[in-house]
């Protein structure tokens, strides 16, 4: 048997995993979107390692601290661990746009780091995000399939499976694994 390449599901956080309240800097404001735990379990069972890639410019803007961010991360980890879901990596960009860093999406830095940490093939990986900048980062990194999640404009940037929540996008991915795009 030919071994399957390792692959990841890269997940934006706010608006994909939890409700996006513009800036989520307090653990009590972190609320899972319905169906997310099941979606993540399905991805895991299909052989995807789970990697969170999240822009957190609220840190640079002074809306909340790195410690606050870490508390929110802990809350996310605990809530999902209760459903048997664990992340292989949780990567954040603390910078503001003016910092011109290489990690803030639409830059691909966090995806490249995530692939290096987990040893996955980007081409065999998938990405789920709720903003065009998520999709742009996925494309720039060479992620095989990128899904625009949530109530955003489904026609935007021609992403696959737009306009539906994470669970619906995961269902459509797993029902039709498809060919990875070049
Ligand atoms: Mg988002
Ligand atoms: Zn950054």
mmCIF file with all atom_site columns, C-alpha atoms and ligand atoms in Angstrom:
data_model
loop_
_atom_site.group_PDB
_atom_site.id
_atom_site.type_symbol
_atom_site.label_atom_id
_atom_site.label_alt_id
_atom_site.label_comp_id
_atom_site.label_asym_id
_atom_site.label_entity_id
_atom_site.label_seq_id
_atom_site.pdbx_PDB_ins_code
_atom_site.Cartn_x
_atom_site.Cartn_y
_atom_site.Cartn_z
_atom_site.occupancy
_atom_site.B_iso_or_equiv
_atom_site.pdbx_formal_charge
_atom_site.auth_seq_id
_atom_site.auth_comp_id
_atom_site.auth_asym_id
_atom_site.auth_atom_id
_atom_site.pdbx_PDB_model_num
ATOM   1   C  CA  . UNK A 1 1   ? 0.000   0.000  0.000  1.00 0.00 ? 1   UNK A CA  1
ATOM   2   C  CA  . UNK A 1 2   ? 1.141   3.507  -0.775 1.00 0.00 ? 2   UNK A CA  1
ATOM   3   C  CA  . UNK A 1 3   ? 1.166   5.475  2.489  1.00 0.00 ? 3   UNK A CA  1
ATOM   4   C  CA  . UNK A 1 4   ? -1.196  8.451  2.515  1.00 0.00 ? 4   UNK A CA  1
ATOM   5   C  CA  . UNK A 1 5   ? 0.575   11.787 2.831  1.00 0.00 ? 5   UNK A CA  1
ATOM   6   C  CA  . UNK A 1 6   ? -0.090  13.510 6.124  1.00 0.00 ? 6   UNK A CA  1
ATOM   7   C  CA  . UNK A 1 7   ? -2.705  16.161 5.716  1.00 0.00 ? 7   UNK A CA  1
ATOM   8   C  CA  . UNK A 1 8   ? -4.153  18.919 7.837  1.00 0.00 ? 8   UNK A CA  1
ATOM   9   C  CA  . UNK A 1 9   ? -7.405  20.749 8.204  1.00 0.00 ? 9   UNK A CA  1
ATOM   10  C  CA  . UNK A 1 10  ? -6.406  24.378 8.810  1.00 0.00 ? 10  UNK A CA  1
ATOM   11  C  CA  . UNK A 1 11  ? -9.114  26.216 10.698 1.00 0.00 ? 11  UNK A CA  1
ATOM   12  C  CA  . UNK A 1 12  ? -9.637  29.882 11.212 1.00 0.00 ? 12  UNK A CA  1
ATOM   13  C  CA  . UNK A 1 13  ? -10.964 30.409 14.754 1.00 0.00 ? 13  UNK A CA  1
ATOM   14  C  CA  . UNK A 1 14  ? -13.402 33.337 15.110 1.00 0.00 ? 14  UNK A CA  1
ATOM   15  C  CA  . UNK A 1 15  ? -16.455 32.800 12.916 1.00 0.00 ? 15  UNK A CA  1
ATOM   16  C  CA  . UNK A 1 16  ? -15.535 29.189 12.134 1.00 0.00 ? 16  UNK A CA  1
ATOM   17  C  CA  . UNK A 1 17  ? -15.042 27.443 15.502 1.00 0.00 ? 17  UNK A CA  1
ATOM   18  C  CA  . UNK A 1 18  ? -16.630 30.057 17.797 1.00 0.00 ? 18  UNK A CA  1
ATOM   19  C  CA  . UNK A 1 19  ? -19.008 32.947 17.293 1.00 0.00 ? 19  UNK A CA  1
ATOM   20  C  CA  . UNK A 1 20  ? -17.149 36.016 16.075 1.00 0.00 ? 20  UNK A CA  1
ATOM   21  C  CA  . UNK A 1 21  ? -17.780 38.929 18.443 1.00 0.00 ? 21  UNK A CA  1
ATOM   22  C  CA  . UNK A 1 22  ? -15.322 41.144 16.512 1.00 0.00 ? 22  UNK A CA  1
ATOM   23  C  CA  . UNK A 1 23  ? -12.645 40.610 19.158 1.00 0.00 ? 23  UNK A CA  1
ATOM   24  C  CA  . UNK A 1 24  ? -12.734 37.636 21.505 1.00 0.00 ? 24  UNK A CA  1
ATOM   25  C  CA  . UNK A 1 25  ? -10.364 38.382 24.363 1.00 0.00 ? 25  UNK A CA  1
ATOM   26  C  CA  . UNK A 1 26  ? -12.180 36.846 27.327 1.00 0.00 ? 26  UNK A CA  1
ATOM   27  C  CA  . UNK A 1 27  ? -12.674 33.136 27.937 1.00 0.00 ? 27  UNK A CA  1
ATOM   28  C  CA  . UNK A 1 28  ? -16.352 33.679 28.770 1.00 0.00 ? 28  UNK A CA  1
ATOM   29  C  CA  . UNK A 1 29  ? -16.879 35.211 25.324 1.00 0.00 ? 29  UNK A CA  1
ATOM   30  C  CA  . UNK A 1 30  ? -15.669 32.061 23.606 1.00 0.00 ? 30  UNK A CA  1
ATOM   31  C  CA  . UNK A 1 31  ? -18.798 30.185 22.504 1.00 0.00 ? 31  UNK A CA  1
ATOM   32  C  CA  . UNK A 1 32  ? -18.606 27.196 20.177 1.00 0.00 ? 32  UNK A CA  1
ATOM   33  C  CA  . UNK A 1 33  ? -20.742 27.276 17.052 1.00 0.00 ? 33  UNK A CA  1
ATOM   34  C  CA  . UNK A 1 34  ? -23.211 24.374 16.922 1.00 0.00 ? 34  UNK A CA  1
ATOM   35  C  CA  . UNK A 1 35  ? -21.902 21.287 15.161 1.00 0.00 ? 35  UNK A CA  1
ATOM   36  C  CA  . UNK A 1 36  ? -18.229 22.273 15.371 1.00 0.00 ? 36  UNK A CA  1
ATOM   37  C  CA  . UNK A 1 37  ? -17.200 19.428 17.680 1.00 0.00 ? 37  UNK A CA  1
ATOM   38  C  CA  . UNK A 1 38  ? -18.823 16.903 15.352 1.00 0.00 ? 38  UNK A CA  1
ATOM   39  C  CA  . UNK A 1 39  ? -17.221 18.535 12.308 1.00 0.00 ? 39  UNK A CA  1
ATOM   40  C  CA  . UNK A 1 40  ? -13.775 18.342 13.921 1.00 0.00 ? 40  UNK A CA  1
ATOM   41  C  CA  . UNK A 1 41  ? -14.287 14.715 14.949 1.00 0.00 ? 41  UNK A CA  1
ATOM   42  C  CA  . UNK A 1 42  ? -15.230 13.849 11.378 1.00 0.00 ? 42  UNK A CA  1
ATOM   43  C  CA  . UNK A 1 43  ? -12.137 15.561 10.020 1.00 0.00 ? 43  UNK A CA  1
ATOM   44  C  CA  . UNK A 1 44  ? -9.951  13.748 12.539 1.00 0.00 ? 44  UNK A CA  1
ATOM   45  C  CA  . UNK A 1 45  ? -11.555 10.402 11.718 1.00 0.00 ? 45  UNK A CA  1
ATOM   46  C  CA  . UNK A 1 46  ? -10.906 11.077 8.025  1.00 0.00 ? 46  UNK A CA  1
ATOM   47  C  CA  . UNK A 1 47  ? -7.201  11.462 8.782  1.00 0.00 ? 47  UNK A CA  1
ATOM   48  C  CA  . UNK A 1 48  ? -6.793  15.228 9.004  1.00 0.00 ? 48  UNK A CA  1
ATOM   49  C  CA  . UNK A 1 49  ? -4.684  16.688 11.782 1.00 0.00 ? 49  UNK A CA  1
ATOM   50  C  CA  . UNK A 1 50  ? -6.336  19.830 13.126 1.00 0.00 ? 50  UNK A CA  1
ATOM   51  C  CA  . UNK A 1 51  ? -4.448  23.117 13.044 1.00 0.00 ? 51  UNK A CA  1
ATOM   52  C  CA  . UNK A 1 52  ? -5.892  26.467 14.145 1.00 0.00 ? 52  UNK A CA  1
ATOM   53  C  CA  . UNK A 1 53  ? -4.543  29.575 12.390 1.00 0.00 ? 53  UNK A CA  1
ATOM   54  C  CA  . UNK A 1 54  ? -5.957  32.771 13.818 1.00 0.00 ? 54  UNK A CA  1
ATOM   55  C  CA  . UNK A 1 55  ? -5.313  36.500 13.311 1.00 0.00 ? 55  UNK A CA  1
ATOM   56  C  CA  . UNK A 1 56  ? -5.333  38.102 16.776 1.00 0.00 ? 56  UNK A CA  1
ATOM   57  C  CA  . UNK A 1 57  ? -4.499  41.742 16.093 1.00 0.00 ? 57  UNK A CA  1
ATOM   58  C  CA  . UNK A 1 58  ? -6.464  42.582 19.250 1.00 0.00 ? 58  UNK A CA  1
ATOM   59  C  CA  . UNK A 1 59  ? -3.191  41.806 21.071 1.00 0.00 ? 59  UNK A CA  1
ATOM   60  C  CA  . UNK A 1 60  ? -1.197  44.364 19.089 1.00 0.00 ? 60  UNK A CA  1
ATOM   61  C  CA  . UNK A 1 61  ? -4.056  46.868 19.258 1.00 0.00 ? 61  UNK A CA  1
ATOM   62  C  CA  . UNK A 1 62  ? -4.076  46.541 23.061 1.00 0.00 ? 62  UNK A CA  1
ATOM   63  C  CA  . UNK A 1 63  ? -7.680  45.239 23.266 1.00 0.00 ? 63  UNK A CA  1
ATOM   64  C  CA  . UNK A 1 64  ? -6.477  42.208 25.210 1.00 0.00 ? 64  UNK A CA  1
ATOM   65  C  CA  . UNK A 1 65  ? -3.150  40.758 26.287 1.00 0.00 ? 65  UNK A CA  1
ATOM   66  C  CA  . UNK A 1 66  ? -1.250  37.669 25.193 1.00 0.00 ? 66  UNK A CA  1
ATOM   67  C  CA  . UNK A 1 67  ? -2.217  36.115 28.538 1.00 0.00 ? 67  UNK A CA  1
ATOM   68  C  CA  . UNK A 1 68  ? -5.896  36.833 27.790 1.00 0.00 ? 68  UNK A CA  1
ATOM   69  C  CA  . UNK A 1 69  ? -5.429  35.185 24.402 1.00 0.00 ? 69  UNK A CA  1
ATOM   70  C  CA  . UNK A 1 70  ? -3.868  32.153 26.092 1.00 0.00 ? 70  UNK A CA  1
ATOM   71  C  CA  . UNK A 1 71  ? -6.842  31.890 28.470 1.00 0.00 ? 71  UNK A CA  1
ATOM   72  C  CA  . UNK A 1 72  ? -9.205  31.880 25.500 1.00 0.00 ? 72  UNK A CA  1
ATOM   73  C  CA  . UNK A 1 73  ? -7.053  29.203 23.869 1.00 0.00 ? 73  UNK A CA  1
ATOM   74  C  CA  . UNK A 1 74  ? -7.250  27.135 27.049 1.00 0.00 ? 74  UNK A CA  1
ATOM   75  C  CA  . UNK A 1 75  ? -11.036 27.494 27.068 1.00 0.00 ? 75  UNK A CA  1
ATOM   76  C  CA  . UNK A 1 76  ? -11.254 26.378 23.437 1.00 0.00 ? 76  UNK A CA  1
ATOM   77  C  CA  . UNK A 1 77  ? -8.987  23.413 24.127 1.00 0.00 ? 77  UNK A CA  1
ATOM   78  C  CA  . UNK A 1 78  ? -11.021 22.351 27.171 1.00 0.00 ? 78  UNK A CA  1
ATOM   79  C  CA  . UNK A 1 79  ? -14.399 22.683 25.474 1.00 0.00 ? 79  UNK A CA  1
ATOM   80  C  CA  . UNK A 1 80  ? -13.277 20.561 22.541 1.00 0.00 ? 80  UNK A CA  1
ATOM   81  C  CA  . UNK A 1 81  ? -11.333 18.050 24.636 1.00 0.00 ? 81  UNK A CA  1
ATOM   82  C  CA  . UNK A 1 82  ? -14.662 17.308 26.333 1.00 0.00 ? 82  UNK A CA  1
ATOM   83  C  CA  . UNK A 1 83  ? -15.796 16.155 22.876 1.00 0.00 ? 83  UNK A CA  1
ATOM   84  C  CA  . UNK A 1 84  ? -12.638 14.110 22.296 1.00 0.00 ? 84  UNK A CA  1
ATOM   85  C  CA  . UNK A 1 85  ? -11.101 16.626 19.898 1.00 0.00 ? 85  UNK A CA  1
ATOM   86  C  CA  . UNK A 1 86  ? -7.479  17.790 20.121 1.00 0.00 ? 86  UNK A CA  1
ATOM   87  C  CA  . UNK A 1 87  ? -5.484  20.185 17.961 1.00 0.00 ? 87  UNK A CA  1
ATOM   88  C  CA  . UNK A 1 88  ? -2.050  19.327 16.588 1.00 0.00 ? 88  UNK A CA  1
ATOM   89  C  CA  . UNK A 1 89  ? -1.124  23.026 16.641 1.00 0.00 ? 89  UNK A CA  1
ATOM   90  C  CA  . UNK A 1 90  ? -2.736  26.354 17.519 1.00 0.00 ? 90  UNK A CA  1
ATOM   91  C  CA  . UNK A 1 91  ? -1.001  29.249 15.795 1.00 0.00 ? 91  UNK A CA  1
ATOM   92  C  CA  . UNK A 1 92  ? -1.813  32.926 16.149 1.00 0.00 ? 92  UNK A CA  1
ATOM   93  C  CA  . UNK A 1 93  ? -0.609  36.200 14.663 1.00 0.00 ? 93  UNK A CA  1
ATOM   94  C  CA  . UNK A 1 94  ? -0.588  38.956 17.307 1.00 0.00 ? 94  UNK A CA  1
ATOM   95  C  CA  . UNK A 1 95  ? 0.282   41.721 14.818 1.00 0.00 ? 95  UNK A CA  1
ATOM   96  C  CA  . UNK A 1 96  ? -1.692  44.609 13.382 1.00 0.00 ? 96  UNK A CA  1
ATOM   97  C  CA  . UNK A 1 97  ? -1.769  45.318 9.639  1.00 0.00 ? 97  UNK A CA  1
ATOM   98  C  CA  . UNK A 1 98  ? 0.753   48.168 10.041 1.00 0.00 ? 98  UNK A CA  1
ATOM   99  C  CA  . UNK A 1 99  ? 3.316   45.680 11.399 1.00 0.00 ? 99  UNK A CA  1
ATOM   100 C  CA  . UNK A 1 100 ? 3.548   44.157 7.898  1.00 0.00 ? 100 UNK A CA  1
ATOM   101 C  CA  . UNK A 1 101 ? 4.381   40.732 9.306  1.00 0.00 ? 101 UNK A CA  1
ATOM   102 C  CA  . UNK A 1 102 ? 4.570   37.522 7.300  1.00 0.00 ? 102 UNK A CA  1
ATOM   103 C  CA  . UNK A 1 103 ? 1.984   35.724 9.439  1.00 0.00 ? 103 UNK A CA  1
ATOM   104 C  CA  . UNK A 1 104 ? -1.179  37.841 9.391  1.00 0.00 ? 104 UNK A CA  1
ATOM   105 C  CA  . UNK A 1 105 ? -3.608  36.360 6.874  1.00 0.00 ? 105 UNK A CA  1
ATOM   106 C  CA  . UNK A 1 106 ? -3.833  36.883 3.874  1.00 0.00 ? 106 UNK A CA  1
ATOM   107 C  CA  . UNK A 1 107 ? -0.102  36.189 4.259  1.00 0.00 ? 107 UNK A CA  1
ATOM   108 C  CA  . UNK A 1 108 ? 0.581   32.429 4.285  1.00 0.00 ? 108 UNK A CA  1
ATOM   109 C  CA  . UNK A 1 109 ? 3.072   32.419 7.192  1.00 0.00 ? 109 UNK A CA  1
ATOM   110 C  CA  . UNK A 1 110 ? 0.942   30.594 9.762  1.00 0.00 ? 110 UNK A CA  1
ATOM   111 C  CA  . UNK A 1 111 ? 0.014   27.898 7.241  1.00 0.00 ? 111 UNK A CA  1
ATOM   112 C  CA  . UNK A 1 112 ? 3.643   27.359 6.271  1.00 0.00 ? 112 UNK A CA  1
ATOM   113 C  CA  . UNK A 1 113 ? 4.582   27.166 9.968  1.00 0.00 ? 113 UNK A CA  1
ATOM   114 C  CA  . UNK A 1 114 ? 1.705   24.777 10.662 1.00 0.00 ? 114 UNK A CA  1
ATOM   115 C  CA  . UNK A 1 115 ? 2.781   22.505 7.841  1.00 0.00 ? 115 UNK A CA  1
ATOM   116 C  CA  . UNK A 1 116 ? 6.377   22.537 9.085  1.00 0.00 ? 116 UNK A CA  1
ATOM   117 C  CA  . UNK A 1 117 ? 5.323   21.732 12.664 1.00 0.00 ? 117 UNK A CA  1
ATOM   118 C  CA  . UNK A 1 118 ? 2.990   18.889 11.725 1.00 0.00 ? 118 UNK A CA  1
ATOM   119 C  CA  . UNK A 1 119 ? 4.799   17.569 8.646  1.00 0.00 ? 119 UNK A CA  1
ATOM   120 C  CA  . UNK A 1 120 ? 1.733   17.682 6.411  1.00 0.00 ? 120 UNK A CA  1
ATOM   121 C  CA  . UNK A 1 121 ? 1.490   18.145 2.684  1.00 0.00 ? 121 UNK A CA  1
ATOM   122 C  CA  . UNK A 1 122 ? -0.143  21.521 2.025  1.00 0.00 ? 122 UNK A CA  1
ATOM   123 C  CA  . UNK A 1 123 ? -1.459  20.316 -1.313 1.00 0.00 ? 123 UNK A CA  1
ATOM   124 C  CA  . UNK A 1 124 ? -3.309  17.462 0.395  1.00 0.00 ? 124 UNK A CA  1
ATOM   125 C  CA  . UNK A 1 125 ? -4.635  19.736 3.138  1.00 0.00 ? 125 UNK A CA  1
ATOM   126 C  CA  . UNK A 1 126 ? -7.825  21.763 3.416  1.00 0.00 ? 126 UNK A CA  1
ATOM   127 C  CA  . UNK A 1 127 ? -8.650  25.141 4.915  1.00 0.00 ? 127 UNK A CA  1
ATOM   128 C  CA  . UNK A 1 128 ? -11.834 26.541 6.422  1.00 0.00 ? 128 UNK A CA  1
ATOM   129 C  CA  . UNK A 1 129 ? -12.206 30.279 6.925  1.00 0.00 ? 129 UNK A CA  1
ATOM   130 C  CA  . UNK A 1 130 ? -14.973 32.857 7.045  1.00 0.00 ? 130 UNK A CA  1
ATOM   131 C  CA  . UNK A 1 131 ? -13.148 35.722 5.347  1.00 0.00 ? 131 UNK A CA  1
ATOM   132 C  CA  . UNK A 1 132 ? -11.599 36.232 1.931  1.00 0.00 ? 132 UNK A CA  1
ATOM   133 C  CA  . UNK A 1 133 ? -8.257  36.806 3.689  1.00 0.00 ? 133 UNK A CA  1
ATOM   134 C  CA  . UNK A 1 134 ? -8.406  33.234 5.028  1.00 0.00 ? 134 UNK A CA  1
ATOM   135 C  CA  . UNK A 1 135 ? -8.979  31.855 1.559  1.00 0.00 ? 135 UNK A CA  1
ATOM   136 C  CA  . UNK A 1 136 ? -6.240  34.063 0.114  1.00 0.00 ? 136 UNK A CA  1
ATOM   137 C  CA  . UNK A 1 137 ? -3.774  32.756 2.711  1.00 0.00 ? 137 UNK A CA  1
ATOM   138 C  CA  . UNK A 1 138 ? -4.741  29.183 1.851  1.00 0.00 ? 138 UNK A CA  1
ATOM   139 C  CA  . UNK A 1 139 ? -4.220  29.777 -1.845 1.00 0.00 ? 139 UNK A CA  1
ATOM   140 C  CA  . UNK A 1 140 ? -0.909  31.564 -1.251 1.00 0.00 ? 140 UNK A CA  1
ATOM   141 C  CA  . UNK A 1 141 ? 0.339   28.621 0.808  1.00 0.00 ? 141 UNK A CA  1
ATOM   142 C  CA  . UNK A 1 142 ? -0.771  26.075 -1.798 1.00 0.00 ? 142 UNK A CA  1
ATOM   143 C  CA  . UNK A 1 143 ? -3.487  24.455 0.323  1.00 0.00 ? 143 UNK A CA  1
ATOM   144 C  CA  . UNK A 1 144 ? -5.374  21.996 -1.899 1.00 0.00 ? 144 UNK A CA  1
ATOM   145 C  CA  . UNK A 1 145 ? -8.935  22.992 -1.059 1.00 0.00 ? 145 UNK A CA  1
ATOM   146 C  CA  . UNK A 1 146 ? -10.246 26.108 0.646  1.00 0.00 ? 146 UNK A CA  1
ATOM   147 C  CA  . UNK A 1 147 ? -13.775 26.492 2.000  1.00 0.00 ? 147 UNK A CA  1
ATOM   148 C  CA  . UNK A 1 148 ? -15.469 29.788 2.778  1.00 0.00 ? 148 UNK A CA  1
ATOM   149 C  CA  . UNK A 1 149 ? -17.563 29.095 5.880  1.00 0.00 ? 149 UNK A CA  1
ATOM   150 C  CA  . UNK A 1 150 ? -20.465 30.949 7.373  1.00 0.00 ? 150 UNK A CA  1
ATOM   151 C  CA  . UNK A 1 151 ? -22.945 33.590 6.354  1.00 0.00 ? 151 UNK A CA  1
ATOM   152 C  CA  . UNK A 1 152 ? -20.411 35.511 4.274  1.00 0.00 ? 152 UNK A CA  1
ATOM   153 C  CA  . UNK A 1 153 ? -20.838 36.061 0.569  1.00 0.00 ? 153 UNK A CA  1
ATOM   154 C  CA  . UNK A 1 154 ? -20.691 32.592 -0.981 1.00 0.00 ? 154 UNK A CA  1
ATOM   155 C  CA  . UNK A 1 155 ? -19.793 33.851 -4.449 1.00 0.00 ? 155 UNK A CA  1
ATOM   156 C  CA  . UNK A 1 156 ? -16.715 35.657 -3.179 1.00 0.00 ? 156 UNK A CA  1
ATOM   157 C  CA  . UNK A 1 157 ? -13.302 34.551 -4.469 1.00 0.00 ? 157 UNK A CA  1
ATOM   158 C  CA  . UNK A 1 158 ? -14.838 31.411 -5.936 1.00 0.00 ? 158 UNK A CA  1
ATOM   159 C  CA  . UNK A 1 159 ? -14.187 29.394 -2.784 1.00 0.00 ? 159 UNK A CA  1
ATOM   160 C  CA  . UNK A 1 160 ? -15.763 25.989 -2.594 1.00 0.00 ? 160 UNK A CA  1
ATOM   161 C  CA  . UNK A 1 161 ? -18.684 25.218 -0.359 1.00 0.00 ? 161 UNK A CA  1
ATOM   162 C  CA  . UNK A 1 162 ? -19.342 28.814 0.656  1.00 0.00 ? 162 UNK A CA  1
ATOM   163 C  CA  . UNK A 1 163 ? -22.266 30.048 2.707  1.00 0.00 ? 163 UNK A CA  1
ATOM   164 C  CA  . UNK A 1 164 ? -22.597 27.078 5.035  1.00 0.00 ? 164 UNK A CA  1
ATOM   165 C  CA  . UNK A 1 165 ? -21.332 26.388 8.538  1.00 0.00 ? 165 UNK A CA  1
ATOM   166 C  CA  . UNK A 1 166 ? -18.270 24.251 9.278  1.00 0.00 ? 166 UNK A CA  1
ATOM   167 C  CA  . UNK A 1 167 ? -20.201 21.012 9.691  1.00 0.00 ? 167 UNK A CA  1
ATOM   168 C  CA  . UNK A 1 168 ? -21.967 21.451 6.345  1.00 0.00 ? 168 UNK A CA  1
ATOM   169 C  CA  . UNK A 1 169 ? -18.647 22.240 4.646  1.00 0.00 ? 169 UNK A CA  1
ATOM   170 C  CA  . UNK A 1 170 ? -17.010 19.185 6.228  1.00 0.00 ? 170 UNK A CA  1
ATOM   171 C  CA  . UNK A 1 171 ? -19.895 16.986 5.134  1.00 0.00 ? 171 UNK A CA  1
ATOM   172 C  CA  . UNK A 1 172 ? -19.505 18.190 1.578  1.00 0.00 ? 172 UNK A CA  1
ATOM   173 C  CA  . UNK A 1 173 ? -15.733 17.683 1.684  1.00 0.00 ? 173 UNK A CA  1
ATOM   174 C  CA  . UNK A 1 174 ? -16.001 14.127 2.981  1.00 0.00 ? 174 UNK A CA  1
ATOM   175 C  CA  . UNK A 1 175 ? -18.863 13.203 0.653  1.00 0.00 ? 175 UNK A CA  1
ATOM   176 C  CA  . UNK A 1 176 ? -16.743 14.351 -2.270 1.00 0.00 ? 176 UNK A CA  1
ATOM   177 C  CA  . UNK A 1 177 ? -13.041 14.179 -1.402 1.00 0.00 ? 177 UNK A CA  1
ATOM   178 C  CA  . UNK A 1 178 ? -12.381 15.323 -4.989 1.00 0.00 ? 178 UNK A CA  1
ATOM   179 C  CA  . UNK A 1 179 ? -9.050  16.064 -6.566 1.00 0.00 ? 179 UNK A CA  1
ATOM   180 C  CA  . UNK A 1 180 ? -6.741  18.555 -4.974 1.00 0.00 ? 180 UNK A CA  1
ATOM   181 C  CA  . UNK A 1 181 ? -6.412  21.689 -7.041 1.00 0.00 ? 181 UNK A CA  1
ATOM   182 C  CA  . UNK A 1 182 ? -3.105  22.814 -8.490 1.00 0.00 ? 182 UNK A CA  1
HETATM 183 MG MG1 . LIG B 2 .   ? -12.707 34.467 11.137 1.00 0.00 ? 1   LIG B MG1 1
HETATM 184 ZN ZN1 . LIG B 2 .   ? 1.817   38.371 12.317 1.00 0.00 ? 2   LIG B ZN1 1
#
